[in-house]
Amino acid sequence: MHEITRRILAGDVRGAARAITCIENDYPERNQILKELFPHTGRARLIGITGSPGAGKSSLVDCLIGYLRSLEMKIGVVAVDPTSPFTGGALLGDRVRMQNHALDKGVFIRSMGTRGSLGGLSANTRDAVRVLDAYGCDVVLIETVGVGQSELDVMSIADTTAVVLNPGGGDSVQAFKAGIMEIADLFVINKADLPGTEKLQIEVEQMLDLAKHDAPWRPPIVKTVSTSGQGMADLWQQIDRHQQFLHESGEADARRSHHLQEEVLDIVRDRLFQRLQAGIQSGRHAEALERVASRAEDPYSAAERIILQWWGQKS
């Protein structure tokens, strides 16, 4: 067993931080650590927090951490921030909003850049969550970037996904485009002390009447004010109620099984792409690409020939 794995399983915070760094930077020991940690995972509650920019996700997470710590739970947070397509850097501002818990040994907060991923999460988010699970966190909160309608990746990791809205955030119909309605297990109307809260709640209820009228689970709507802590107990109660529903209906095991199957396919897709990219960089497929560039061959035929060249090869 790798030394970092032993440290994580012993509850060493530096070991967990080091493991996530290995994952983000694709160090050689990355796969060994993840393989060794896998049998020790699957115990933490994984809660996704998503929504458009300005909805107050980070402040809500900060407030929820405080409430969960009052229940003596060990909390992990993976907060994802956008990476600049120009500089490659990321302003990891979520950690700034969670400074209240910086010295709390029962809270582990890690900010990650998307590094080009478009689904609201970093490509390494799932593995970072797995480290925190093995580290012994009771709850892992996964906060997405906040890019609005494209944040669907979180549903392939979280057990329960909360979509955060706020009054005055624009036409509420925007919140339900591109699958946002489908991924929400509950809705949180944050900044509920502002005008327009009741109107937004009515609009969400109307949308639910259309989309979830015959669903076994109707997402509840929770009103919170993260600046004062209002609504945190109700929010956790609804999350807990959804978790009970998942277990009683058998959906919990089904979701996690589906997530693991998706993960296998994602890994296969990434490995194949890496091998293909290495082949292109080495000039292996230069002839095929040049034929397409000169319009001597169509892209579809060239792609099929490249696939056939790789088919059946051992890694």
Tab-separated table of C-alpha atoms in Angstrom:
chain	number	residue	atom	x	y	z
A	1	MET	CA	0.000	0.000	0.000
A	2	HIS	CA	1.260	3.460	-0.922
A	3	GLU	CA	2.306	5.695	1.965
A	4	ILE	CA	-0.227	8.376	0.945
A	5	THR	CA	-3.024	5.782	0.985
A	6	ARG	CA	-2.106	4.751	4.526
A	7	ARG	CA	-2.076	8.375	5.633
A	8	ILE	CA	-5.523	9.047	4.146
A	9	LEU	CA	-7.063	5.982	5.778
A	10	ALA	CA	-5.522	7.082	9.080
A	11	GLY	CA	-7.300	10.440	8.748
A	12	ASP	CA	-4.204	12.507	7.932
A	13	VAL	CA	-5.300	15.800	6.363
A	14	ARG	CA	-1.950	16.382	4.659
A	15	GLY	CA	-2.162	12.937	3.090
A	16	ALA	CA	-5.589	13.766	1.636
A	17	ALA	CA	-4.340	17.102	0.314
A	18	ARG	CA	-1.292	15.440	-1.228
A	19	ALA	CA	-3.447	12.801	-2.920
A	20	ILE	CA	-5.655	15.421	-4.581
A	21	THR	CA	-2.543	17.243	-5.791
A	22	CYS	CA	-1.290	13.958	-7.290
A	23	ILE	CA	-4.661	13.544	-9.025
A	24	GLU	CA	-4.782	17.085	-10.406
A	25	ASN	CA	-1.233	16.922	-11.751
A	26	ASP	CA	-1.456	13.317	-12.946
A	27	TYR	CA	1.555	12.138	-10.935
A	28	PRO	CA	2.754	8.542	-11.551
A	29	GLU	CA	1.358	7.325	-8.195
A	30	ARG	CA	-2.123	8.642	-8.963
A	31	ASN	CA	-3.679	5.398	-10.217
A	32	GLN	CA	-2.145	3.262	-7.471
A	33	ILE	CA	-3.578	5.533	-4.770
A	34	LEU	CA	-7.054	5.611	-6.351
A	35	LYS	CA	-7.106	1.815	-6.782
A	36	GLU	CA	-6.140	1.303	-3.137
A	37	LEU	CA	-8.684	3.836	-1.873
A	38	PHE	CA	-11.642	2.471	-3.842
A	39	PRO	CA	-12.556	-0.385	-1.417
A	40	HIS	CA	-12.730	2.187	1.398
A	41	THR	CA	-15.235	4.471	-0.328
A	42	GLY	CA	-19.005	4.590	-0.744
A	43	ARG	CA	-19.859	5.683	2.782
A	44	ALA	CA	-20.031	9.476	2.528
A	45	ARG	CA	-23.156	11.357	1.508
A	46	LEU	CA	-22.407	13.189	-1.729
A	47	ILE	CA	-24.359	16.430	-2.121
A	48	GLY	CA	-24.149	18.532	-5.293
A	49	ILE	CA	-24.749	22.285	-5.154
A	50	THR	CA	-25.308	23.886	-8.547
A	51	GLY	CA	-26.926	26.981	-10.020
A	52	SER	CA	-26.183	30.119	-11.966
A	53	PRO	CA	-23.512	32.693	-11.010
A	54	GLY	CA	-24.578	35.067	-8.271
A	55	ALA	CA	-27.079	32.673	-6.723
A	56	GLY	CA	-24.971	32.510	-3.570
A	57	LYS	CA	-23.778	28.911	-3.800
A	58	SER	CA	-20.504	29.463	-1.947
A	59	SER	CA	-22.151	31.433	0.852
A	60	LEU	CA	-24.831	28.763	1.103
A	61	VAL	CA	-22.209	26.014	1.327
A	62	ASP	CA	-20.329	27.994	3.977
A	63	CYS	CA	-23.489	28.320	6.047
A	64	LEU	CA	-24.437	24.665	5.565
A	65	ILE	CA	-20.981	23.594	6.728
A	66	GLY	CA	-21.565	25.463	9.988
A	67	TYR	CA	-24.902	23.755	10.505
A	68	LEU	CA	-23.522	20.277	9.782
A	69	ARG	CA	-20.579	20.848	12.097
A	70	SER	CA	-23.085	21.642	14.847
A	71	LEU	CA	-24.326	18.084	14.252
A	72	GLU	CA	-20.726	16.879	14.730
A	73	MET	CA	-20.317	15.696	11.139
A	74	LYS	CA	-16.969	15.624	9.338
A	75	ILE	CA	-17.326	17.658	6.153
A	76	GLY	CA	-15.462	17.689	2.867
A	77	VAL	CA	-15.958	20.354	0.200
A	78	VAL	CA	-14.849	20.279	-3.428
A	79	ALA	CA	-15.482	23.706	-4.957
A	80	VAL	CA	-14.860	24.105	-8.689
A	81	ASP	CA	-13.945	27.450	-10.244
A	82	PRO	CA	-13.614	28.322	-13.947
A	83	THR	CA	-10.190	28.197	-15.562
A	84	SER	CA	-9.205	30.999	-17.921
A	85	PRO	CA	-8.944	29.791	-21.534
A	86	PHE	CA	-6.264	32.457	-22.068
A	87	THR	CA	-3.918	32.112	-19.087
A	88	GLY	CA	-4.863	28.633	-17.858
A	89	GLY	CA	-5.186	30.034	-14.335
A	90	ALA	CA	-8.162	30.046	-11.979
A	91	LEU	CA	-9.208	32.446	-9.224
A	92	LEU	CA	-10.205	30.016	-6.491
A	93	GLY	CA	-12.558	32.434	-4.799
A	94	ASP	CA	-14.790	29.843	-3.141
A	95	ARG	CA	-12.181	29.224	-0.464
A	96	VAL	CA	-12.211	32.927	0.412
A	97	ARG	CA	-15.934	32.733	1.207
A	98	MET	CA	-15.362	29.734	3.497
A	99	GLN	CA	-12.630	31.246	5.683
A	100	ASN	CA	-14.808	30.739	8.768
A	101	HIS	CA	-13.908	27.047	8.660
A	102	ALA	CA	-10.242	27.329	7.663
A	103	LEU	CA	-8.980	26.264	11.096
A	104	ASP	CA	-11.642	23.627	11.748
A	105	LYS	CA	-10.026	20.180	11.670
A	106	GLY	CA	-13.427	18.660	10.921
A	107	VAL	CA	-13.681	20.493	7.593
A	108	PHE	CA	-11.611	19.840	4.468
A	109	ILE	CA	-12.055	22.389	1.669
A	110	ARG	CA	-10.426	21.988	-1.737
A	111	SER	CA	-10.848	24.356	-4.676
A	112	MET	CA	-10.199	23.051	-8.176
A	113	GLY	CA	-10.053	24.685	-11.609
A	114	THR	CA	-12.133	23.267	-14.443
A	115	ARG	CA	-9.070	23.069	-16.736
A	116	GLY	CA	-11.210	23.052	-19.850
A	117	SER	CA	-14.072	20.834	-18.679
A	118	LEU	CA	-17.460	22.208	-19.745
A	119	GLY	CA	-19.958	20.462	-17.482
A	120	GLY	CA	-19.512	22.625	-14.392
A	121	LEU	CA	-16.903	20.351	-12.776
A	122	SER	CA	-13.223	19.578	-13.119
A	123	ALA	CA	-12.294	16.323	-14.848
A	124	ASN	CA	-10.710	15.275	-11.531
A	125	THR	CA	-13.656	16.149	-9.289
A	126	ARG	CA	-14.899	12.568	-8.985
A	127	ASP	CA	-11.479	11.340	-7.857
A	128	ALA	CA	-11.090	14.203	-5.356
A	129	VAL	CA	-14.499	13.336	-3.888
A	130	ARG	CA	-13.371	9.707	-3.596
A	131	VAL	CA	-10.299	10.788	-1.620
A	132	LEU	CA	-12.470	12.743	0.831
A	133	ASP	CA	-14.817	9.760	1.153
A	134	ALA	CA	-11.924	7.455	2.067
A	135	TYR	CA	-10.513	10.174	4.331
A	136	GLY	CA	-13.592	9.730	6.506
A	137	CYS	CA	-15.895	12.622	5.634
A	138	ASP	CA	-19.532	12.021	6.559
A	139	VAL	CA	-20.731	14.508	3.931
A	140	VAL	CA	-18.957	15.763	0.802
A	141	LEU	CA	-20.394	18.959	-0.704
A	142	ILE	CA	-19.646	19.416	-4.417
A	143	GLU	CA	-20.055	22.991	-5.612
A	144	THR	CA	-20.084	23.510	-9.378
A	145	VAL	CA	-18.661	26.426	-11.346
A	146	GLY	CA	-21.873	28.366	-11.847
A	147	VAL	CA	-22.162	28.450	-15.617
A	148	GLY	CA	-25.899	27.947	-15.602
A	149	GLN	CA	-27.471	25.708	-18.194
A	150	SER	CA	-24.576	23.318	-18.864
A	151	GLU	CA	-23.876	22.091	-15.334
A	152	LEU	CA	-25.039	18.511	-15.689
A	153	ASP	CA	-21.873	16.615	-14.722
A	154	VAL	CA	-22.710	16.893	-11.022
A	155	MET	CA	-25.592	14.431	-11.434
A	156	SER	CA	-23.061	11.702	-12.332
A	157	ILE	CA	-21.355	12.096	-8.950
A	158	ALA	CA	-23.822	13.348	-6.341
A	159	ASP	CA	-26.483	11.340	-4.553
A	160	THR	CA	-28.566	14.472	-4.058
A	161	THR	CA	-28.358	17.594	-6.206
A	162	ALA	CA	-29.621	20.981	-5.040
A	163	VAL	CA	-30.218	23.691	-7.655
A	164	VAL	CA	-29.802	27.157	-6.151
A	165	LEU	CA	-31.937	30.029	-7.464
A	166	ASN	CA	-32.392	33.577	-6.263
A	167	PRO	CA	-35.091	36.224	-6.661
A	168	GLY	CA	-34.359	38.740	-9.359
A	169	GLY	CA	-32.014	36.365	-11.147
A	170	GLY	CA	-33.876	36.719	-14.419
A	171	ASP	CA	-36.618	34.726	-16.074
A	172	SER	CA	-37.019	31.527	-14.041
A	173	VAL	CA	-37.658	29.587	-17.251
A	174	GLN	CA	-33.901	29.861	-17.893
A	175	ALA	CA	-33.324	27.700	-14.835
A	176	PHE	CA	-35.180	24.794	-16.374
A	177	LYS	CA	-33.484	24.622	-19.758
A	178	ALA	CA	-30.968	22.010	-20.909
A	179	GLY	CA	-31.707	19.433	-18.223
A	180	ILE	CA	-31.498	21.605	-15.111
A	181	MET	CA	-35.012	20.546	-14.117
A	182	GLU	CA	-34.077	16.888	-14.531
A	183	ILE	CA	-30.994	16.995	-12.301
A	184	ALA	CA	-32.643	18.832	-9.380
A	185	ASP	CA	-33.568	16.704	-6.371
A	186	LEU	CA	-34.499	19.889	-4.544
A	187	PHE	CA	-34.557	23.600	-5.246
A	188	VAL	CA	-33.077	26.220	-2.935
A	189	ILE	CA	-34.311	29.789	-3.221
A	190	ASN	CA	-31.405	31.623	-1.631
A	191	LYS	CA	-31.499	35.301	-0.625
A	192	ALA	CA	-35.124	34.661	0.303
A	193	ASP	CA	-35.278	37.966	2.155
A	194	LEU	CA	-35.296	39.815	-1.181
A	195	PRO	CA	-38.423	40.917	-3.076
A	196	GLY	CA	-39.693	38.431	-5.626
A	197	THR	CA	-39.172	35.297	-3.509
A	198	GLU	CA	-42.834	34.283	-3.456
A	199	LYS	CA	-43.183	34.906	-7.204
A	200	LEU	CA	-40.155	32.710	-7.917
A	201	GLN	CA	-41.509	29.957	-5.686
A	202	ILE	CA	-44.838	29.975	-7.517
A	203	GLU	CA	-43.054	29.797	-10.888
A	204	VAL	CA	-40.961	26.817	-9.745
A	205	GLU	CA	-44.064	25.067	-8.394
A	206	GLN	CA	-45.776	25.571	-11.754
A	207	MET	CA	-42.796	24.105	-13.584
A	208	LEU	CA	-42.820	21.120	-11.231
A	209	ASP	CA	-46.515	20.594	-11.882
A	210	LEU	CA	-45.675	20.180	-15.565
A	211	ALA	CA	-42.437	18.207	-15.339
A	212	LYS	CA	-42.820	16.155	-12.151
A	213	HIS	CA	-46.571	15.619	-11.812
A	214	ASP	CA	-46.284	11.812	-11.945
A	215	ALA	CA	-42.701	11.393	-10.693
A	216	PRO	CA	-42.078	9.262	-7.575
A	217	TRP	CA	-40.085	12.164	-6.082
A	218	ARG	CA	-41.219	15.765	-6.364
A	219	PRO	CA	-38.309	18.123	-5.595
A	220	PRO	CA	-39.139	20.266	-2.581
A	221	ILE	CA	-38.446	24.006	-2.496
A	222	VAL	CA	-36.434	25.369	0.406
A	223	LYS	CA	-36.018	29.076	1.177
A	224	THR	CA	-32.720	30.164	2.724
A	225	VAL	CA	-30.837	33.318	3.668
A	226	SER	CA	-27.191	32.337	3.796
A	227	THR	CA	-26.066	35.639	5.336
A	228	SER	CA	-28.063	34.900	8.489
A	229	GLY	CA	-28.196	31.103	8.461
A	230	GLN	CA	-31.943	31.052	7.953
A	231	GLY	CA	-33.294	27.819	6.499
A	232	MET	CA	-30.235	25.599	7.020
A	233	ALA	CA	-32.063	23.132	9.255
A	234	ASP	CA	-34.898	22.869	6.723
A	235	LEU	CA	-32.409	22.436	3.863
A	236	TRP	CA	-30.641	19.568	5.601
A	237	GLN	CA	-33.973	18.012	6.574
A	238	GLN	CA	-35.039	17.946	2.923
A	239	ILE	CA	-31.669	16.547	1.825
A	240	ASP	CA	-31.986	13.862	4.491
A	241	ARG	CA	-35.550	13.119	3.374
A	242	HIS	CA	-34.353	12.656	-0.199
A	243	GLN	CA	-31.592	10.321	0.992
A	244	GLN	CA	-34.193	8.246	2.855
A	245	PHE	CA	-36.308	8.116	-0.307
A	246	LEU	CA	-33.317	6.877	-2.307
A	247	HIS	CA	-32.619	4.057	0.130
A	248	GLU	CA	-36.232	3.019	0.628
A	249	SER	CA	-36.919	2.967	-3.128
A	250	GLY	CA	-33.665	1.215	-4.006
A	251	GLU	CA	-32.669	4.221	-6.116
A	252	ALA	CA	-29.541	4.823	-4.011
A	253	ASP	CA	-27.859	1.594	-5.115
A	254	ALA	CA	-29.131	2.047	-8.671
A	255	ARG	CA	-27.707	5.572	-8.902
A	256	ARG	CA	-24.312	4.628	-7.537
A	257	SER	CA	-24.107	1.571	-9.791
A	258	HIS	CA	-24.975	3.732	-12.786
A	259	HIS	CA	-22.390	6.330	-11.736
A	260	LEU	CA	-19.683	3.659	-11.523
A	261	GLN	CA	-20.589	2.279	-14.938
A	262	GLU	CA	-20.420	5.799	-16.396
A	263	GLU	CA	-17.055	6.266	-14.733
A	264	VAL	CA	-15.645	3.135	-16.376
A	265	LEU	CA	-16.759	4.373	-19.787
A	266	ASP	CA	-15.315	7.835	-19.085
A	267	ILE	CA	-11.951	6.315	-18.177
A	268	VAL	CA	-11.967	4.134	-21.298
A	269	ARG	CA	-12.843	7.166	-23.446
A	270	ASP	CA	-10.063	9.259	-21.880
A	271	ARG	CA	-7.428	6.519	-22.208
A	272	LEU	CA	-8.309	5.865	-25.839
A	273	PHE	CA	-8.201	9.561	-26.615
A	274	GLN	CA	-4.797	9.901	-24.932
A	275	ARG	CA	-3.424	7.019	-27.000
A	276	LEU	CA	-4.888	8.461	-30.170
A	277	GLN	CA	-3.486	11.899	-29.392
A	278	ALA	CA	-0.044	10.402	-28.735
A	279	GLY	CA	-0.243	8.616	-32.077
A	280	ILE	CA	-1.127	11.842	-33.885
A	281	GLN	CA	1.703	13.731	-32.182
A	282	SER	CA	4.170	11.009	-33.188
A	283	GLY	CA	3.068	11.380	-36.802
A	284	ARG	CA	1.435	7.980	-37.000
A	285	HIS	CA	-1.721	9.308	-38.668
A	286	ALA	CA	-0.110	12.125	-40.621
A	287	GLU	CA	-0.901	10.522	-43.980
A	288	ALA	CA	-4.612	10.190	-43.197
A	289	LEU	CA	-4.834	13.763	-41.919
A	290	GLU	CA	-2.989	15.124	-44.941
A	291	ARG	CA	-5.340	13.267	-47.303
A	292	VAL	CA	-8.318	14.928	-45.616
A	293	ALA	CA	-6.625	18.327	-45.643
A	294	SER	CA	-6.028	18.008	-49.383
A	295	ARG	CA	-9.633	16.785	-49.826
A	296	ALA	CA	-8.414	13.507	-51.301
A	297	GLU	CA	-10.468	11.684	-48.674
A	298	ASP	CA	-13.484	12.575	-46.572
A	299	PRO	CA	-13.129	12.927	-42.767
A	300	TYR	CA	-15.512	10.033	-42.058
A	301	SER	CA	-13.519	7.475	-44.029
A	302	ALA	CA	-10.260	8.695	-42.528
A	303	ALA	CA	-11.693	8.459	-39.005
A	304	GLU	CA	-12.894	4.908	-39.650
A	305	ARG	CA	-9.444	3.869	-40.882
A	306	ILE	CA	-7.768	5.362	-37.805
A	307	ILE	CA	-10.209	3.547	-35.522
A	308	LEU	CA	-9.555	0.261	-37.306
A	309	GLN	CA	-5.797	0.747	-36.846
A	310	TRP	CA	-6.309	0.942	-33.076
A	311	TRP	CA	-9.010	-1.688	-32.769
A	312	GLY	CA	-7.934	-4.769	-30.865
A	313	GLN	CA	-4.579	-3.388	-29.779
A	314	LYS	CA	-3.468	-4.012	-26.215
A	315	SER	CA	-2.617	-1.043	-24.029
